[in-house]
Structures are given as C-alpha cells and as structure tokens.
PDB file of C-alpha atoms in Angstrom:
ATOM      1  CA  UNK A 111      38.398-141.896 110.941  1.00 48.00           C
ATOM      2  CA  UNK A 112      37.654-138.216 111.523  1.00 49.00           C
ATOM      3  CA  UNK A 113      40.341-136.577 113.679  1.00 48.00           C
ATOM      4  CA  UNK A 114      37.651-135.264 116.039  1.00 52.00           C
ATOM      5  CA  UNK A 115      36.340-138.786 116.603  1.00 81.00           C
ATOM      6  CA  UNK A 116      39.663-140.274 117.647  1.00 91.00           C
ATOM      7  CA  UNK A 117      39.651-141.634 121.191  1.00 93.00           C
ATOM      8  CA  UNK A 118      42.192-140.063 123.507  1.00 95.00           C
ATOM      9  CA  UNK A 119      44.519-142.635 125.031  1.00 96.00           C
ATOM     10  CA  UNK A 120      43.706-141.251 128.489  1.00 94.00           C
ATOM     11  CA  UNK A 121      40.109-142.419 127.997  1.00 95.00           C
ATOM     12  CA  UNK A 122      41.277-146.021 128.351  1.00 96.00           C
ATOM     13  CA  UNK A 123      42.459-145.311 131.893  1.00 93.00           C
ATOM     14  CA  UNK A 124      39.243-143.452 132.716  1.00 91.00           C
ATOM     15  CA  UNK A 125      37.073-146.252 131.277  1.00 93.00           C
ATOM     16  CA  UNK A 126      38.865-148.909 133.319  1.00 91.00           C
ATOM     17  CA  UNK A 127      38.445-146.800 136.469  1.00 87.00           C
ATOM     18  CA  UNK A 128      34.761-146.013 135.865  1.00 89.00           C
ATOM     19  CA  UNK A 129      32.738-146.005 132.654  1.00 89.00           C
ATOM     20  CA  UNK A 130      30.580-143.164 133.922  1.00 87.00           C
ATOM     21  CA  UNK A 131      33.653-141.044 134.707  1.00 87.00           C
ATOM     22  CA  UNK A 132      34.998-141.737 131.215  1.00 89.00           C
ATOM     23  CA  UNK A 133      31.753-140.536 129.623  1.00 88.00           C
ATOM     24  CA  UNK A 134      31.529-137.454 131.843  1.00 89.00           C
ATOM     25  CA  UNK A 135      35.057-136.399 130.902  1.00 88.00           C
ATOM     26  CA  UNK A 136      35.177-137.315 127.223  1.00 89.00           C
ATOM     27  CA  UNK A 137      31.532-137.068 126.124  1.00 90.00           C
ATOM     28  CA  UNK A 138      30.164-134.334 128.374  1.00 87.00           C
ATOM     29  CA  UNK A 139      33.500-132.477 128.689  1.00 81.00           C
ATOM     30  CA  UNK A 140      33.192-132.288 132.491  1.00 79.00           C
ATOM     31  CA  UNK A 141      36.305-131.942 134.620  1.00 64.00           C
ATOM     32  CA  UNK A 142      37.148-131.094 138.218  1.00 65.00           C
ATOM     33  CA  UNK A 143      40.410-131.578 140.065  1.00 50.00           C
ATOM     34  CA  UNK A 144      41.236-132.971 143.470  1.00 49.00           C
ATOM     35  CA  UNK A 145      44.619-133.493 145.146  1.00 45.00           C
ATOM     36  CA  UNK A 146      45.318-136.705 143.250  1.00 47.00           C
ATOM     37  CA  UNK A 147      44.581-135.309 139.790  1.00 53.00           C
ATOM     38  CA  UNK A 148      46.388-132.031 140.515  1.00 53.00           C
ATOM     39  CA  UNK A 149      49.495-133.895 141.652  1.00 52.00           C
ATOM     40  CA  UNK A 150      49.378-136.122 138.579  1.00 48.00           C
ATOM     41  CA  UNK A 151      48.938-133.123 136.270  1.00 56.00           C
ATOM     42  CA  UNK A 152      51.915-131.331 137.829  1.00 59.00           C
ATOM     43  CA  UNK A 153      54.079-134.437 137.419  1.00 57.00           C
ATOM     44  CA  UNK A 154      53.163-134.765 133.750  1.00 55.00           C
ATOM     45  CA  UNK A 155      53.735-131.060 133.113  1.00 61.00           C
ATOM     46  CA  UNK A 156      57.262-131.297 134.516  1.00 62.00           C
ATOM     47  CA  UNK A 157      57.999-134.313 132.344  1.00 62.00           C
ATOM     48  CA  UNK A 158      56.330-133.060 129.163  1.00 62.00           C
ATOM     49  CA  UNK A 159      58.008-129.632 129.239  1.00 66.00           C
ATOM     50  CA  UNK A 160      61.562-130.952 129.225  1.00 68.00           C
ATOM     51  CA  UNK A 161      63.742-130.182 126.218  1.00 76.00           C
ATOM     52  CA  UNK A 162      64.737-132.950 123.749  1.00 81.00           C
ATOM     53  CA  UNK A 163      68.204-134.331 124.349  1.00 91.00           C
ATOM     54  CA  UNK A 164      70.531-137.129 123.318  1.00 94.00           C
ATOM     55  CA  UNK A 165      72.639-139.110 125.794  1.00 92.00           C
ATOM     56  CA  UNK A 166      74.772-142.168 125.090  1.00 92.00           C
ATOM     57  CA  UNK A 167      73.100-142.893 121.775  1.00 94.00           C
ATOM     58  CA  UNK A 168      69.539-142.446 123.084  1.00 96.00           C
ATOM     59  CA  UNK A 169      67.299-139.605 121.916  1.00 96.00           C
ATOM     60  CA  UNK A 170      64.746-138.412 124.502  1.00 96.00           C
ATOM     61  CA  UNK A 171      61.643-136.630 123.176  1.00 95.00           C
ATOM     62  CA  UNK A 172      59.078-135.344 125.701  1.00 93.00           C
ATOM     63  CA  UNK A 173      55.397-134.493 125.267  1.00 92.00           C
ATOM     64  CA  UNK A 174      55.197-136.351 121.944  1.00 94.00           C
ATOM     65  CA  UNK A 175      51.777-136.063 120.283  1.00 95.00           C
ATOM     66  CA  UNK A 176      50.609-139.218 118.472  1.00 96.00           C
ATOM     67  CA  UNK A 177      47.682-139.805 116.121  1.00 94.00           C
ATOM     68  CA  UNK A 178      46.685-143.190 114.704  1.00 96.00           C
ATOM     69  CA  UNK A 179      43.522-142.908 112.551  1.00 95.00           C
ATOM     70  CA  UNK A 180      43.393-146.602 111.639  1.00 95.00           C
ATOM     71  CA  UNK A 181      43.570-147.584 115.288  1.00 96.00           C
ATOM     72  CA  UNK A 182      41.242-144.731 116.235  1.00 96.00           C
ATOM     73  CA  UNK A 183      43.493-143.241 118.926  1.00 96.00           C
ATOM     74  CA  UNK A 184      45.295-140.007 119.650  1.00 96.00           C
ATOM     75  CA  UNK A 185      47.144-138.658 122.667  1.00 95.00           C
ATOM     76  CA  UNK A 186      50.383-137.372 124.142  1.00 94.00           C
ATOM     77  CA  UNK A 187      53.312-139.467 125.336  1.00 95.00           C
ATOM     78  CA  UNK A 188      55.231-138.374 128.417  1.00 93.00           C
ATOM     79  CA  UNK A 189      58.521-139.573 126.994  1.00 95.00           C
ATOM     80  CA  UNK A 190      59.668-141.390 123.864  1.00 97.00           C
ATOM     81  CA  UNK A 191      63.144-142.905 123.809  1.00 97.00           C
ATOM     82  CA  UNK A 192      64.805-143.691 120.491  1.00 97.00           C
ATOM     83  CA  UNK A 193      67.720-146.079 120.906  1.00 96.00           C
ATOM     84  CA  UNK A 194      69.645-145.342 117.746  1.00 94.00           C
ATOM     85  CA  UNK A 195      71.942-148.375 117.672  1.00 95.00           C
ATOM     86  CA  UNK A 196      69.018-150.828 117.695  1.00 94.00           C
ATOM     87  CA  UNK A 197      66.505-148.376 116.150  1.00 94.00           C
ATOM     88  CA  UNK A 198      64.106-149.216 118.963  1.00 96.00           C
ATOM     89  CA  UNK A 199      61.400-146.800 120.116  1.00 98.00           C
ATOM     90  CA  UNK A 200      60.432-147.085 123.790  1.00 98.00           C
ATOM     91  CA  UNK A 201      57.474-145.134 125.221  1.00 98.00           C
ATOM     92  CA  UNK A 202      57.762-144.218 128.904  1.00 97.00           C
ATOM     93  CA  UNK A 203      54.687-143.307 130.958  1.00 95.00           C
ATOM     94  CA  UNK A 204      54.993-141.496 134.304  1.00 93.00           C
ATOM     95  CA  UNK A 205      52.508-142.252 137.096  1.00 91.00           C
ATOM     96  CA  UNK A 206      52.063-140.399 140.379  1.00 84.00           C
ATOM     97  CA  UNK A 207      51.229-143.437 142.538  1.00 85.00           C
ATOM     98  CA  UNK A 208      52.484-146.991 142.714  1.00 89.00           C
ATOM     99  CA  UNK A 209      51.907-150.057 140.502  1.00 91.00           C
ATOM    100  CA  UNK A 210      48.240-151.036 140.324  1.00 88.00           C
ATOM    101  CA  UNK A 211      46.811-154.478 140.984  1.00 88.00           C
ATOM    102  CA  UNK A 212      45.266-154.536 137.495  1.00 91.00           C
ATOM    103  CA  UNK A 213      46.864-154.169 134.057  1.00 94.00           C
ATOM    104  CA  UNK A 214      45.437-150.794 133.009  1.00 94.00           C
ATOM    105  CA  UNK A 215      48.792-148.962 133.148  1.00 95.00           C
ATOM    106  CA  UNK A 216      50.346-151.604 130.888  1.00 97.00           C
ATOM    107  CA  UNK A 217      47.347-151.385 128.549  1.00 97.00           C
ATOM    108  CA  UNK A 218      47.625-147.591 128.321  1.00 97.00           C
ATOM    109  CA  UNK A 219      51.336-147.907 127.569  1.00 97.00           C
ATOM    110  CA  UNK A 220      50.652-150.577 124.952  1.00 98.00           C
ATOM    111  CA  UNK A 221      48.128-148.255 123.288  1.00 98.00           C
ATOM    112  CA  UNK A 222      50.903-145.677 122.983  1.00 98.00           C
ATOM    113  CA  UNK A 223      53.119-148.299 121.352  1.00 98.00           C
ATOM    114  CA  UNK A 224      50.379-149.221 118.860  1.00 98.00           C
ATOM    115  CA  UNK A 225      50.110-145.562 117.873  1.00 98.00           C
ATOM    116  CA  UNK A 226      53.870-145.323 117.325  1.00 98.00           C
ATOM    117  CA  UNK A 227      53.800-148.483 115.210  1.00 98.00           C
ATOM    118  CA  UNK A 228      51.089-147.062 112.957  1.00 98.00           C
ATOM    119  CA  UNK A 229      52.760-143.674 112.622  1.00 97.00           C
ATOM    120  CA  UNK A 230      56.345-144.825 112.044  1.00 96.00           C
ATOM    121  CA  UNK A 231      55.732-148.277 110.534  1.00 96.00           C
ATOM    122  CA  UNK A 232      58.017-149.921 113.088  1.00 96.00           C
ATOM    123  CA  UNK A 233      57.665-152.643 115.691  1.00 97.00           C
ATOM    124  CA  UNK A 234      57.670-151.410 119.282  1.00 98.00           C
ATOM    125  CA  UNK A 235      58.686-154.341 121.446  1.00 97.00           C
ATOM    126  CA  UNK A 236      58.701-152.793 124.910  1.00 97.00           C
ATOM    127  CA  UNK A 237      58.013-149.714 127.004  1.00 98.00           C
ATOM    128  CA  UNK A 238      58.430-148.599 130.584  1.00 98.00           C
ATOM    129  CA  UNK A 239      56.342-147.313 133.487  1.00 97.00           C
ATOM    130  CA  UNK A 240      57.880-144.977 136.064  1.00 94.00           C
ATOM    131  CA  UNK A 241      56.087-144.558 139.414  1.00 94.00           C
ATOM    132  CA  UNK A 242      56.629-141.421 141.479  1.00 87.00           C
ATOM    133  CA  UNK A 243      55.663-143.020 144.797  1.00 87.00           C
ATOM    134  CA  UNK A 244      58.127-145.894 144.497  1.00 92.00           C
ATOM    135  CA  UNK A 245      60.688-144.078 142.314  1.00 90.00           C
ATOM    136  CA  UNK A 246      60.867-147.253 140.269  1.00 92.00           C
ATOM    137  CA  UNK A 247      60.967-147.909 136.531  1.00 95.00           C
ATOM    138  CA  UNK A 248      59.296-151.106 135.332  1.00 97.00           C
ATOM    139  CA  UNK A 249      60.000-152.508 131.872  1.00 97.00           C
ATOM    140  CA  UNK A 250      56.909-153.782 130.017  1.00 98.00           C
ATOM    141  CA  UNK A 251      56.994-156.211 127.091  1.00 98.00           C
ATOM    142  CA  UNK A 252      54.251-155.802 124.496  1.00 98.00           C
ATOM    143  CA  UNK A 253      53.406-159.465 123.973  1.00 98.00           C
ATOM    144  CA  UNK A 254      50.395-160.768 122.077  1.00 98.00           C
ATOM    145  CA  UNK A 255      48.299-161.141 125.217  1.00 98.00           C
ATOM    146  CA  UNK A 256      48.769-157.488 126.223  1.00 98.00           C
ATOM    147  CA  UNK A 257      48.144-156.334 122.657  1.00 98.00           C
ATOM    148  CA  UNK A 258      44.891-158.292 122.492  1.00 98.00           C
ATOM    149  CA  UNK A 259      43.796-156.887 125.858  1.00 97.00           C
ATOM    150  CA  UNK A 260      44.569-153.367 124.628  1.00 97.00           C
ATOM    151  CA  UNK A 261      42.637-153.763 121.373  1.00 97.00           C
ATOM    152  CA  UNK A 262      39.664-155.141 123.323  1.00 97.00           C
ATOM    153  CA  UNK A 263      39.586-152.121 125.649  1.00 96.00           C
ATOM    154  CA  UNK A 264      39.923-149.706 122.724  1.00 97.00           C
ATOM    155  CA  UNK A 265      36.883-151.362 121.111  1.00 96.00           C
ATOM    156  CA  UNK A 266      34.866-151.036 124.338  1.00 96.00           C
ATOM    157  CA  UNK A 267      35.640-147.330 124.666  1.00 96.00           C
ATOM    158  CA  UNK A 268      34.834-146.709 121.003  1.00 95.00           C
ATOM    159  CA  UNK A 269      31.454-148.397 121.480  1.00 95.00           C
ATOM    160  CA  UNK A 270      30.714-146.175 124.472  1.00 94.00           C
ATOM    161  CA  UNK A 271      31.595-143.055 122.498  1.00 93.00           C
ATOM    162  CA  UNK A 272      29.547-144.194 119.492  1.00 93.00           C
ATOM    163  CA  UNK A 273      26.548-144.784 121.758  1.00 91.00           C
ATOM    164  CA  UNK A 274      27.028-141.269 123.125  1.00 90.00           C
ATOM    165  CA  UNK A 275      25.239-141.977 126.397  1.00 90.00           C
ATOM    166  CA  UNK A 276      26.651-141.534 129.889  1.00 88.00           C
ATOM    167  CA  UNK A 277      26.208-144.765 131.915  1.00 85.00           C
ATOM    168  CA  UNK A 278      24.365-144.768 135.216  1.00 81.00           C
ATOM    169  CA  UNK A 279      26.587-144.632 138.323  1.00 78.00           C
ATOM    170  CA  UNK A 280      27.882-147.686 140.112  1.00 76.00           C
ATOM    171  CA  UNK A 281      28.995-146.817 143.615  1.00 74.00           C
ATOM    172  CA  UNK A 282      32.110-148.358 145.109  1.00 73.00           C
ATOM    173  CA  UNK A 283      35.438-147.653 146.777  1.00 76.00           C
ATOM    174  CA  UNK A 284      36.657-145.976 143.604  1.00 77.00           C
ATOM    175  CA  UNK A 285      34.166-143.131 144.151  1.00 76.00           C
ATOM    176  CA  UNK A 286      36.226-141.764 147.063  1.00 71.00           C
ATOM    177  CA  UNK A 287      39.227-141.199 144.780  1.00 70.00           C
ATOM    178  CA  UNK A 288      37.200-139.676 141.939  1.00 74.00           C
ATOM    179  CA  UNK A 289      37.551-135.928 141.407  1.00 70.00           C
ATOM    180  CA  UNK A 290      34.084-135.838 139.827  1.00 73.00           C
ATOM    181  CA  UNK A 291      32.197-137.258 142.797  1.00 64.00           C
ATOM    182  CA  UNK A 292      30.483-133.924 143.579  1.00 67.00           C
ATOM    183  CA  UNK A 293      29.322-133.655 139.965  1.00 68.00           C
ATOM    184  CA  UNK A 294      28.412-137.308 139.544  1.00 73.00           C
ATOM    185  CA  UNK A 295      26.725-137.601 142.974  1.00 67.00           C
ATOM    186  CA  UNK A 296      26.437-141.389 142.674  1.00 66.00           C
ATOM    187  CA  UNK A 297      24.579-141.861 145.969  1.00 66.00           C
ATOM    188  CA  UNK A 298      21.811-139.599 144.701  1.00 61.00           C
ATOM    189  CA  UNK A 299      21.548-140.539 141.052  1.00 52.00           C
ATOM    190  CA  UNK A 300      21.943-144.274 141.607  1.00 49.00           C
ATOM    191  CA  UNK A 301      18.742-144.316 143.645  1.00 47.00           C
ATOM    192  CA  UNK A 302      16.911-141.632 141.696  1.00 46.00           C
ATOM    193  CA  UNK A 303      13.488-142.994 140.709  1.00 47.00           C
ATOM    194  CA  UNK A 304      12.409-139.986 138.643  1.00 45.00           C
ATOM    195  CA  UNK A 305      13.099-141.648 135.289  1.00 49.00           C
ATOM    196  CA  UNK A 306      11.070-144.687 136.284  1.00 50.00           C
ATOM    197  CA  UNK A 307       8.259-142.444 137.538  1.00 47.00           C
ATOM    198  CA  UNK A 308       8.090-140.534 134.250  1.00 45.00           C
ATOM    199  CA  UNK A 309       8.122-143.763 132.237  1.00 51.00           C
ATOM    200  CA  UNK A 310       5.288-145.242 134.332  1.00 53.00           C
ATOM    201  CA  UNK A 311       3.325-141.999 134.022  1.00 51.00           C
ATOM    202  CA  UNK A 312       3.454-142.125 130.215  1.00 54.00           C
ATOM    203  CA  UNK A 313       2.502-145.801 130.250  1.00 55.00           C
ATOM    204  CA  UNK A 314      -0.576-144.996 132.364  1.00 51.00           C
ATOM    205  CA  UNK A 315      -1.657-142.217 129.978  1.00 48.00           C
ATOM    206  CA  UNK A 316      -1.254-144.526 126.987  1.00 47.00           C
ATOM    207  CA  UNK A 317      -3.604-147.106 128.465  1.00 46.00           C
TER     208      UNK A 317
END
C-alpha cells in the first residue's frame, strides 16, 4: 500500500468518536483545538520528547514511529518498552482523561501492537494504558477478541477513506466535547435542506 494512503492510528479513535470528525480531520485536513485537545497534545509532547533510557533490563523508547503497509496503518507510539530478558515489546499509550466506557482505547493500543508485530516479526502479547486523570496504569492483553475488533475497525476506517466522502453530521452529547463543532456546525448542516432542494429542482427540469 502506498505510504500516503496508510491510515493513521489516531484515525481509529476519531472514527469511534464521530465518523464525520474523522473525515474532517483525515480527509479534509481540518483541525481546531479546544481545552481538551490542547491538554492532550501537551501531555503527549512531554511523553514523546523524553530521551531513550534503560532501567532494570527494560529499554524505554519514546515517540516511536511505526509503519505497517500490509496492515495499512502508520502512526507514533507514546512509549515502547522492550523487556530484554523476555524479549517482550510492550506499547504504552498515555491518555489525558480516565478510562472510557467503550473499548476504543484498547483497540487503538492493539493497533499499535499489530504494527510492531508486522515491523519486527514478533508477537506482542500485551500493552498498557496510562490515564492522567486517575494516575493509573492498566495492563491490556491482546487476545483474539480484541484483535478481531481492531481489524474490524481498521477495515471500516479504510472504507471511509476509500470512499473519500465526509459523512453527514449526527448530533449528540459528543458534539459538546468536539473541537471542530464550530467548523462542523451540526445543528445547521443536519437540517440543511439545500441539497434536497437542488436535487428536486433538477428532477423538475428533467420532466
């Protein structure tokens, strides 16, 4: 797959949050920050900019760029731990909030593991999520169920990108937390009848 057509791992999180937001960011290259995104960006910058180090037989590499053409993904890992004694690679993802009620954080982490497996030809058995709000690290096992869920979401995002069309808005509670709400304007575009008017106009002229 062409390097330019690889899906960024972050798109999985955006797609799960809102398909329209995912398309605006990754297809239309639209971005705008709010407090939540700015705080998250600052957290990741602090983590990613740390120097590599080795402690007690564990190598810590930060801001690791991964590319998996067969899988169709690319992205940057916050932290990759290499436990030398067991030769285990453990991706660690940092989040600004607290654990979500859905599995999207685990899926994003699993996608990172799949990239590592393709690049290094190793089996990545587990990873970890660290939440800033709770100051808690949660170990995640990459079982077959999570892997299947991750592959399914990757396929959905790839289909959206191949279609190349931004979905219509679907308003909900998630809109309040979206940094693109002023650009998306879901309350306006969701009820916009202009497209239907134009279509009906052309149908009338064709008759």
